Amino acid sequence: MTQRSTTRSTTRSATPGRRAGPEAAPTPLRPETRAEGFRQARHARRIELSEDYVELIGDLIRTVGEARQVDIAARLGVAQPTVAKMLKRLADEGLVLQRPYRGVFLTAAGEVLAERSRQRHRVVEAFLCALGVSAETARRDSEGIEHHVSDETLDAMRRFTARAGKASDGR
Amino acid sequence: MTQRSTTRSTTRSATPGRRAGPEAAPTPLRPETRAEGFRQARHARRIELSEDYVELIGDLIRTVGEARQVDIAARLGVAQPTVAKMLKRLADEGLVLQRPYRGVFLTAAGEVLAERSRQRHRVVEAFLCALGVSAETARRDSEGIEHHVSDETLDAMRRFTARAGKASDGR
DNA sequence: CCCGATTTATAGCAATGGCTATAAACAGTC
DNA sequence: GACTGTTTATAGCCATTGCTATAAATCGGG
């Protein structure tokens, strides 16, 4: 919870006696309503890195048996110290557990978040494929989109993918 | 261009003689390939704020006749000094023009970016509606998604929306 | 023409997420 | 058991994007 009272002087779109012309604002604009979406997007931006990390860590443990900083760094395309700092934050948040010079492990909470992210990621990627975009594009776009998809939209995607027959998401 | 040589020791998933078990990595993982998506997402995160601002400024000018900091702040759900600082950056980037204590205006470049963002935003929102999610959710999710949609995916969305009959995006 | 209210500008703080450079720990080899 | 090469840890540094608090400018009425 970062900002709170931001909606102070807020609204009243067409200010009293200012140089705005014809009363302005027909209807399409409603400050607080729009702010909702932006707030949601900002929030998503805040947590998406955590999600990316735990998801990747889960993948690494599953496939290579362990999650090392160098591997995480290579896959995220960032430097190792960046990963180290991030892991410290994730540890503070109780998502991972790291023993110095040994590996990184997911806590129960981390496991949950990782699984949820992975799930969502797969749904989005499969959906994009079903929609007709190339596998390459689906993979890249889904990386950014997955964090901004609400449960409702996710459901719609799931339904569409299933209906699209290909059974890509299947299972 | 921020990072460059990040792919130093990079790859070779299963390190020489480490405690990883059976050579590891069956195939699904390819460090550099995954990094692509993350890099793209990070880049999108960098510019999406600019896009939000110019898009909103364009909307305000069009509907209320002018774009004032208080209105921008209210609609984005942030404090006014945050907007002031951001506008300075946008001015540096040549996207807006601000005369102190008067309003904010879009430069030609800003106009272009605003229009493109607005377009994309509308396509995504209409697409989500066509997909079957509620208007409310479509509005909120599209705010976050629009920045992560490549041209290819955008085309696919456009096609789907049109095909879906409703002619929502049509215009 | 001055007063109060609104709006904009500015200063300073904090958290986040990148980076490089370097030191410390570890693993494997000889 | 010491050497070499990875890997992790740590210490700066910088840019970004939020915030509060406060000062300066502008606007609308009296």
Coordinates of C-alpha atoms (C1' of nucleotides) in Angstrom, one line a residue:
Chain A
M1 CA 0.0 0.0 0.0
T2 CA 1.9 3.0 -1.3
Q3 CA -0.4 5.8 -2.1
R4 CA -3.6 6.5 -0.4
S5 CA -5.2 9.9 -0.4
T6 CA -4.1 10.7 -3.9
T7 CA -7.7 11.5 -4.9
R8 CA -7.7 14.8 -3.1
S9 CA -8.9 17.7 -5.1
T10 CA -9.7 15.0 -7.7
T11 CA -12.4 15.1 -10.1
R12 CA -14.9 17.7 -11.4
S13 CA -13.5 17.3 -14.8
A14 CA -14.5 20.6 -16.3
T15 CA -13.3 23.0 -13.7
P16 CA -15.4 26.0 -12.8
G17 CA -14.5 29.0 -14.7
R18 CA -11.5 28.0 -16.7
R19 CA -10.7 28.4 -20.3
A20 CA -12.0 25.1 -21.5
G21 CA -14.7 26.0 -24.0
P22 CA -18.0 24.2 -24.1
E23 CA -18.3 22.7 -20.7
A24 CA -16.2 19.9 -22.2
A25 CA -16.2 16.2 -21.1
P26 CA -19.2 14.6 -22.8
T27 CA -19.1 11.5 -20.7
P28 CA -16.3 9.2 -21.8
L29 CA -14.0 10.4 -19.0
R30 CA -14.4 9.7 -15.4
P31 CA -11.2 10.3 -13.5
E32 CA -11.5 7.8 -10.7
T33 CA -12.7 5.1 -13.0
R34 CA -9.7 5.4 -15.2
A35 CA -7.4 5.6 -12.3
E36 CA -8.5 2.1 -11.3
G37 CA -6.9 0.6 -14.4
F38 CA -3.7 2.4 -14.0
R39 CA -3.5 1.5 -10.4
Q40 CA -4.0 -2.1 -11.3
A41 CA -1.3 -1.9 -13.9
R42 CA 1.2 -0.2 -11.5
H43 CA 0.5 -2.9 -8.9
A44 CA 1.1 -5.6 -11.5
R45 CA 4.4 -4.0 -12.4
R46 CA 5.4 -4.1 -8.8
I47 CA 4.9 -7.8 -8.3
E48 CA 5.6 -9.2 -11.8
L49 CA 9.4 -9.4 -11.2
S50 CA 8.8 -11.6 -8.1
E51 CA 6.5 -13.8 -10.2
D52 CA 9.1 -14.1 -12.9
Y53 CA 11.8 -15.1 -10.5
V54 CA 9.8 -17.7 -8.6
E55 CA 8.5 -19.1 -11.8
L56 CA 11.9 -19.4 -13.3
I57 CA 13.4 -20.8 -10.1
G58 CA 10.7 -23.4 -10.0
D59 CA 11.4 -24.3 -13.6
L60 CA 15.1 -24.6 -13.0
I61 CA 14.7 -26.8 -10.0
R62 CA 12.3 -29.0 -11.9
T63 CA 14.5 -29.3 -15.0
V64 CA 18.1 -28.9 -13.9
G65 CA 17.7 -30.0 -10.3
E66 CA 18.8 -26.7 -8.8
A67 CA 18.6 -23.0 -9.3
R68 CA 21.9 -21.2 -9.4
Q69 CA 22.3 -17.4 -9.6
V70 CA 24.3 -17.6 -12.9
D71 CA 21.6 -19.6 -14.5
I72 CA 18.9 -17.3 -13.4
A73 CA 20.9 -14.4 -14.6
A74 CA 21.5 -15.9 -18.0
R75 CA 17.8 -16.7 -18.5
L76 CA 16.6 -13.3 -17.3
G77 CA 19.2 -11.5 -19.3
V78 CA 20.6 -9.6 -16.3
A79 CA 23.8 -9.5 -14.3
Q80 CA 24.5 -11.9 -11.4
P81 CA 24.6 -9.2 -8.7
T82 CA 21.2 -8.1 -9.8
V83 CA 19.9 -11.6 -9.2
A84 CA 21.7 -11.7 -5.8
K85 CA 20.0 -8.5 -4.7
M86 CA 16.6 -9.7 -5.9
L87 CA 16.9 -13.0 -4.1
K88 CA 17.6 -11.2 -0.9
R89 CA 14.4 -9.3 -1.4
L90 CA 12.5 -12.5 -2.2
A91 CA 13.9 -14.1 0.9
D92 CA 12.7 -11.1 2.9
E93 CA 9.3 -11.6 1.4
G94 CA 9.4 -15.3 2.4
L95 CA 9.2 -16.6 -1.1
V96 CA 12.6 -18.2 -1.3
L97 CA 15.2 -19.7 1.0
Q98 CA 18.8 -19.4 0.2
R99 CA 21.7 -20.9 1.9
P100 CA 24.9 -19.0 1.2
Y101 CA 26.9 -20.5 -1.6
R102 CA 24.5 -23.3 -1.9
G103 CA 21.4 -23.1 -4.0
V104 CA 18.1 -21.2 -3.9
F105 CA 14.9 -23.0 -2.9
L106 CA 11.3 -22.0 -2.9
T107 CA 9.3 -21.8 0.3
A108 CA 5.8 -23.1 0.5
A109 CA 4.5 -19.7 -0.3
G110 CA 7.0 -19.4 -3.2
E111 CA 5.9 -22.7 -4.5
V112 CA 2.3 -21.6 -4.6
L113 CA 3.1 -18.3 -6.4
A114 CA 5.4 -20.1 -8.8
E115 CA 2.8 -22.6 -9.7
R116 CA 0.1 -20.0 -10.2
S117 CA 2.4 -17.9 -12.4
R118 CA 3.4 -20.9 -14.4
Q119 CA -0.2 -21.9 -14.9
R120 CA -1.1 -18.4 -16.0
H121 CA 1.9 -18.2 -18.3
R122 CA 0.9 -21.4 -20.0
V123 CA -2.7 -20.4 -20.5
V124 CA -1.7 -17.1 -22.0
E125 CA 0.9 -18.6 -24.3
A126 CA -1.4 -21.4 -25.5
F127 CA -4.1 -18.9 -26.0
L128 CA -2.0 -16.7 -28.2
C129 CA -1.1 -19.7 -30.2
A130 CA -4.7 -20.6 -30.6
L131 CA -5.4 -17.1 -31.7
G132 CA -3.0 -17.6 -34.6
V133 CA 0.2 -15.9 -33.7
S134 CA 3.5 -17.6 -34.2
A135 CA 5.0 -19.7 -31.4
E136 CA 7.9 -17.3 -31.1
T137 CA 5.7 -14.3 -30.7
A138 CA 3.4 -16.1 -28.3
R139 CA 6.3 -16.9 -26.1
R140 CA 7.7 -13.4 -26.1
D141 CA 4.4 -11.5 -25.7
S142 CA 3.1 -13.9 -23.0
E143 CA 6.0 -13.0 -20.9
G144 CA 4.8 -9.5 -20.6
I145 CA 1.0 -10.1 -20.8
E146 CA 0.7 -12.8 -18.2
H147 CA 1.1 -10.4 -15.3
H148 CA -1.8 -8.2 -16.4
V149 CA -4.4 -10.8 -17.0
S150 CA -7.2 -10.9 -14.4
D151 CA -8.9 -14.2 -13.4
E152 CA -11.9 -13.4 -15.5
T153 CA -9.9 -12.8 -18.6
L154 CA -7.8 -15.8 -17.9
D155 CA -11.0 -17.9 -17.8
A156 CA -12.1 -16.5 -21.1
M157 CA -8.7 -17.4 -22.6
R158 CA -8.9 -20.9 -21.3
R159 CA -12.4 -21.3 -22.8
F160 CA -11.3 -20.0 -26.1
T161 CA -8.3 -22.2 -26.3
A162 CA -10.3 -25.2 -25.4
R163 CA -13.0 -24.4 -27.9
A164 CA -10.3 -23.8 -30.6
G165 CA -9.9 -27.6 -30.7
K166 CA -6.2 -27.8 -31.1
A167 CA -6.0 -28.9 -27.5
S168 CA -2.8 -27.0 -27.1
D169 CA -3.4 -26.2 -23.4
G170 CA -5.1 -29.5 -22.9
R171 CA -4.6 -31.4 -19.7
Chain B
M1 CA 20.8 0.4 -24.4
T2 CA 21.5 -0.5 -20.9
Q3 CA 23.0 -3.9 -20.5
R4 CA 25.3 -5.4 -23.2
S5 CA 27.6 -8.1 -22.3
T6 CA 25.4 -9.8 -19.8
T7 CA 25.8 -13.0 -21.6
R8 CA 29.2 -13.6 -20.3
S9 CA 29.7 -17.0 -18.8
T10 CA 26.2 -17.6 -20.0
T11 CA 24.8 -20.8 -21.0
R12 CA 26.1 -24.4 -20.9
S13 CA 23.1 -25.3 -18.7
A14 CA 24.5 -28.4 -17.1
T15 CA 27.9 -27.2 -15.8
P16 CA 30.9 -29.6 -16.1
G17 CA 31.2 -31.6 -13.0
R18 CA 28.5 -30.2 -10.7
R19 CA 25.9 -31.9 -8.6
A20 CA 23.2 -31.7 -11.1
G21 CA 22.3 -35.3 -11.7
P22 CA 21.6 -36.7 -15.2
E23 CA 23.1 -34.1 -17.5
A24 CA 19.9 -32.1 -16.8
A25 CA 18.1 -29.9 -19.2
P26 CA 16.2 -32.2 -21.6
T27 CA 15.5 -29.4 -24.1
P28 CA 12.7 -27.1 -22.9
L29 CA 15.2 -24.6 -21.6
R30 CA 17.4 -22.4 -23.7
P31 CA 18.8 -19.5 -21.7
E32 CA 19.2 -16.9 -24.3
T33 CA 15.9 -17.7 -25.9
R34 CA 14.0 -17.1 -22.7
A35 CA 16.0 -14.0 -22.0
E36 CA 14.5 -12.5 -25.1
G37 CA 11.1 -12.4 -23.7
F38 CA 12.2 -10.9 -20.4
R39 CA 14.2 -8.3 -22.1
Q40 CA 11.2 -7.4 -24.2
A41 CA 9.0 -7.2 -21.2
R42 CA 11.5 -5.0 -19.3
H43 CA 11.8 -2.7 -22.3
A44 CA 8.0 -2.4 -22.5
R45 CA 7.9 -1.5 -18.8
R46 CA 10.4 1.3 -19.5
I47 CA 8.3 3.0 -22.1
E48 CA 4.8 2.2 -21.0
L49 CA 4.6 5.1 -18.7
S50 CA 5.4 7.5 -21.5
E51 CA 2.7 6.0 -23.6
D52 CA 0.2 6.2 -20.8
Y53 CA 0.9 9.9 -20.3
V54 CA 0.8 11.0 -23.9
E55 CA -2.3 8.9 -24.6
L56 CA -4.0 10.5 -21.6
I57 CA -2.9 14.0 -22.5
G58 CA -4.2 13.6 -26.0
D59 CA -7.5 12.4 -24.6
L60 CA -7.7 15.3 -22.2
I61 CA -7.0 17.9 -24.9
R62 CA -9.5 16.3 -27.2
T63 CA -12.3 16.1 -24.6
V64 CA -11.7 18.9 -22.1
G65 CA -9.7 21.2 -24.3
E66 CA -6.6 21.2 -22.2
A67 CA -4.4 18.9 -20.1
R68 CA -3.7 20.2 -16.6
Q69 CA -1.5 18.4 -14.1
V70 CA -4.2 18.0 -11.5
D71 CA -6.5 16.3 -14.1
I72 CA -3.7 14.0 -15.2
A73 CA -2.8 13.2 -11.7
A74 CA -6.4 12.4 -10.8
R75 CA -6.9 10.1 -13.8
L76 CA -3.6 8.3 -13.2
G77 CA -4.2 8.0 -9.5
V78 CA -0.8 9.6 -8.6
A79 CA 0.2 12.8 -6.9
Q80 CA 0.7 16.0 -8.8
P81 CA 4.4 16.4 -8.2
T82 CA 4.8 13.0 -9.7
V83 CA 3.1 14.2 -12.8
A84 CA 5.2 17.4 -12.9
K85 CA 8.4 15.4 -12.8
M86 CA 7.2 13.0 -15.4
L87 CA 6.2 15.9 -17.7
K88 CA 9.7 17.3 -17.4
R89 CA 11.0 14.0 -18.6
L90 CA 8.6 13.8 -21.5
A91 CA 9.6 17.3 -22.4
D92 CA 13.2 16.3 -22.5
E93 CA 12.2 13.4 -24.7
G94 CA 10.5 15.8 -27.0
L95 CA 7.1 14.3 -26.6
V96 CA 5.4 17.2 -24.9
L97 CA 5.7 21.0 -24.6
Q98 CA 4.9 22.7 -21.4
R99 CA 4.7 26.4 -20.8
P100 CA 5.1 27.1 -17.1
Y101 CA 1.7 27.5 -15.4
R102 CA -0.1 27.1 -18.7
G103 CA -1.0 23.8 -20.0
V104 CA 0.8 20.8 -21.5
F105 CA 0.7 20.2 -25.2
L106 CA 1.8 17.3 -27.4
T107 CA 4.6 17.8 -29.9
A108 CA 4.3 16.2 -33.3
A109 CA 6.2 13.2 -32.0
G110 CA 4.0 13.0 -29.0
E111 CA 0.9 13.2 -31.1
V112 CA 2.1 10.2 -33.1
L113 CA 2.9 8.1 -30.0
A114 CA -0.4 9.1 -28.4
E115 CA -2.4 8.1 -31.5
R116 CA -0.6 4.8 -31.8
S117 CA -1.1 4.0 -28.1
R118 CA -4.8 5.0 -28.3
Q119 CA -5.2 2.8 -31.3
R120 CA -3.6 -0.2 -29.6
H121 CA -5.5 0.4 -26.5
R122 CA -8.8 0.4 -28.3
V123 CA -8.0 -2.7 -30.2
V124 CA -7.0 -4.6 -27.1
E125 CA -10.1 -3.5 -25.2
A126 CA -12.4 -4.3 -28.0
F127 CA -10.8 -7.6 -28.4
L128 CA -11.2 -8.5 -24.7
C129 CA -14.9 -7.6 -24.9
A130 CA -15.3 -9.7 -28.0
L131 CA -13.6 -12.5 -26.2
G132 CA -16.4 -12.4 -23.6
V133 CA -15.1 -10.6 -20.6
S134 CA -17.0 -7.8 -19.0
A135 CA -16.6 -4.2 -20.1
E136 CA -15.2 -3.3 -16.7
T137 CA -12.6 -6.0 -16.7
A138 CA -11.7 -5.3 -20.4
R139 CA -11.0 -1.7 -19.5
R140 CA -8.9 -2.5 -16.5
D141 CA -6.9 -5.4 -18.0
S142 CA -6.3 -3.6 -21.3
E143 CA -4.5 -0.8 -19.5
G144 CA -1.8 -3.2 -18.5
I145 CA -1.8 -5.5 -21.5
E146 CA -1.7 -2.9 -24.3
H147 CA 2.0 -2.2 -23.7
H148 CA 3.0 -5.8 -24.1
V149 CA 1.3 -6.7 -27.4
S150 CA 3.4 -7.0 -30.5
D151 CA 2.2 -5.9 -33.9
E152 CA 1.7 -9.5 -34.8
T153 CA -0.5 -10.2 -31.9
L154 CA -2.3 -7.0 -32.3
D155 CA -3.2 -8.0 -35.9
A156 CA -4.5 -11.3 -34.7
M157 CA -6.7 -9.5 -32.1
R158 CA -8.0 -7.2 -34.8
R159 CA -8.9 -10.1 -37.0
F160 CA -10.6 -11.9 -34.2
T161 CA -12.7 -8.9 -33.1
A162 CA -13.8 -8.3 -36.7
R163 CA -14.6 -11.9 -37.2
A164 CA -16.6 -11.9 -34.0
G165 CA -19.2 -9.9 -35.8
K166 CA -20.1 -7.5 -33.2
A167 CA -18.1 -4.9 -35.1
S168 CA -17.0 -3.4 -31.8
D169 CA -13.7 -2.1 -33.0
G170 CA -15.1 -1.4 -36.4
R171 CA -15.7 2.3 -36.2
Chain C
dC1 C1' -6.3 45.9 -6.2
dC2 C1' -6.0 42.8 -2.9
dC3 C1' -7.6 37.9 -0.9
dG4 C1' -8.3 33.4 -0.8
dA5 C1' -8.3 29.2 -3.4
dT6 C1' -6.5 26.5 -6.9
dT7 C1' -2.7 25.1 -9.5
dT8 C1' 2.1 24.5 -10.6
dA9 C1' 6.9 24.3 -9.2
dT10 C1' 10.6 22.7 -6.3
dA11 C1' 13.1 20.4 -2.8
dG12 C1' 14.1 16.3 -0.4
dC13 C1' 13.2 11.3 0.8
dA14 C1' 12.6 6.3 -0.1
dA15 C1' 12.2 2.0 -2.7
dT16 C1' 13.2 -0.5 -6.8
dG17 C1' 16.0 -2.5 -10.2
dG18 C1' 19.7 -2.1 -13.1
dC19 C1' 25.1 -1.9 -13.5
dT20 C1' 30.6 -2.6 -12.6
dA21 C1' 34.3 -4.0 -9.9
dT22 C1' 36.1 -6.7 -6.5
dA23 C1' 36.5 -10.0 -2.7
dA24 C1' 35.4 -14.3 -0.7
dA25 C1' 34.0 -19.1 -0.9
dC26 C1' 33.8 -23.3 -3.2
dA27 C1' 34.9 -27.4 -6.5
dG28 C1' 37.8 -30.1 -9.0
dT29 C1' 42.6 -31.1 -10.7
dC30 C1' 47.0 -32.1 -10.2
Chain D
dG1 C1' 47.1 -29.7 -0.1
dA2 C1' 47.8 -25.9 -3.1
dC3 C1' 46.1 -23.9 -7.9
dT4 C1' 42.8 -22.6 -11.0
dG5 C1' 38.4 -21.4 -12.4
dT6 C1' 33.4 -20.8 -11.2
dT7 C1' 30.2 -19.0 -8.5
dT8 C1' 28.4 -16.2 -4.9
dA9 C1' 28.7 -12.1 -1.9
dT10 C1' 29.4 -7.3 -1.2
dA11 C1' 30.1 -2.5 -2.0
dG12 C1' 29.5 1.3 -4.5
dC13 C1' 26.9 4.0 -8.3
dC14 C1' 22.9 5.5 -11.3
dA15 C1' 18.2 6.2 -13.1
dT16 C1' 13.4 5.8 -12.4
dT17 C1' 9.1 6.5 -10.2
dG18 C1' 6.6 7.1 -6.3
dC19 C1' 5.8 10.2 -2.0
dT20 C1' 5.3 14.7 1.3
dA21 C1' 5.9 19.3 2.4
dT22 C1' 6.2 23.8 1.0
dA23 C1' 6.8 27.9 -1.9
dA24 C1' 5.5 30.5 -6.0
dA25 C1' 2.3 31.7 -9.5
dT26 C1' -2.2 32.3 -11.3
dC27 C1' -7.3 32.9 -11.3
dG28 C1' -11.8 34.7 -9.7
dG29 C1' -14.3 37.6 -6.8
dG30 C1' -15.1 41.2 -4.1

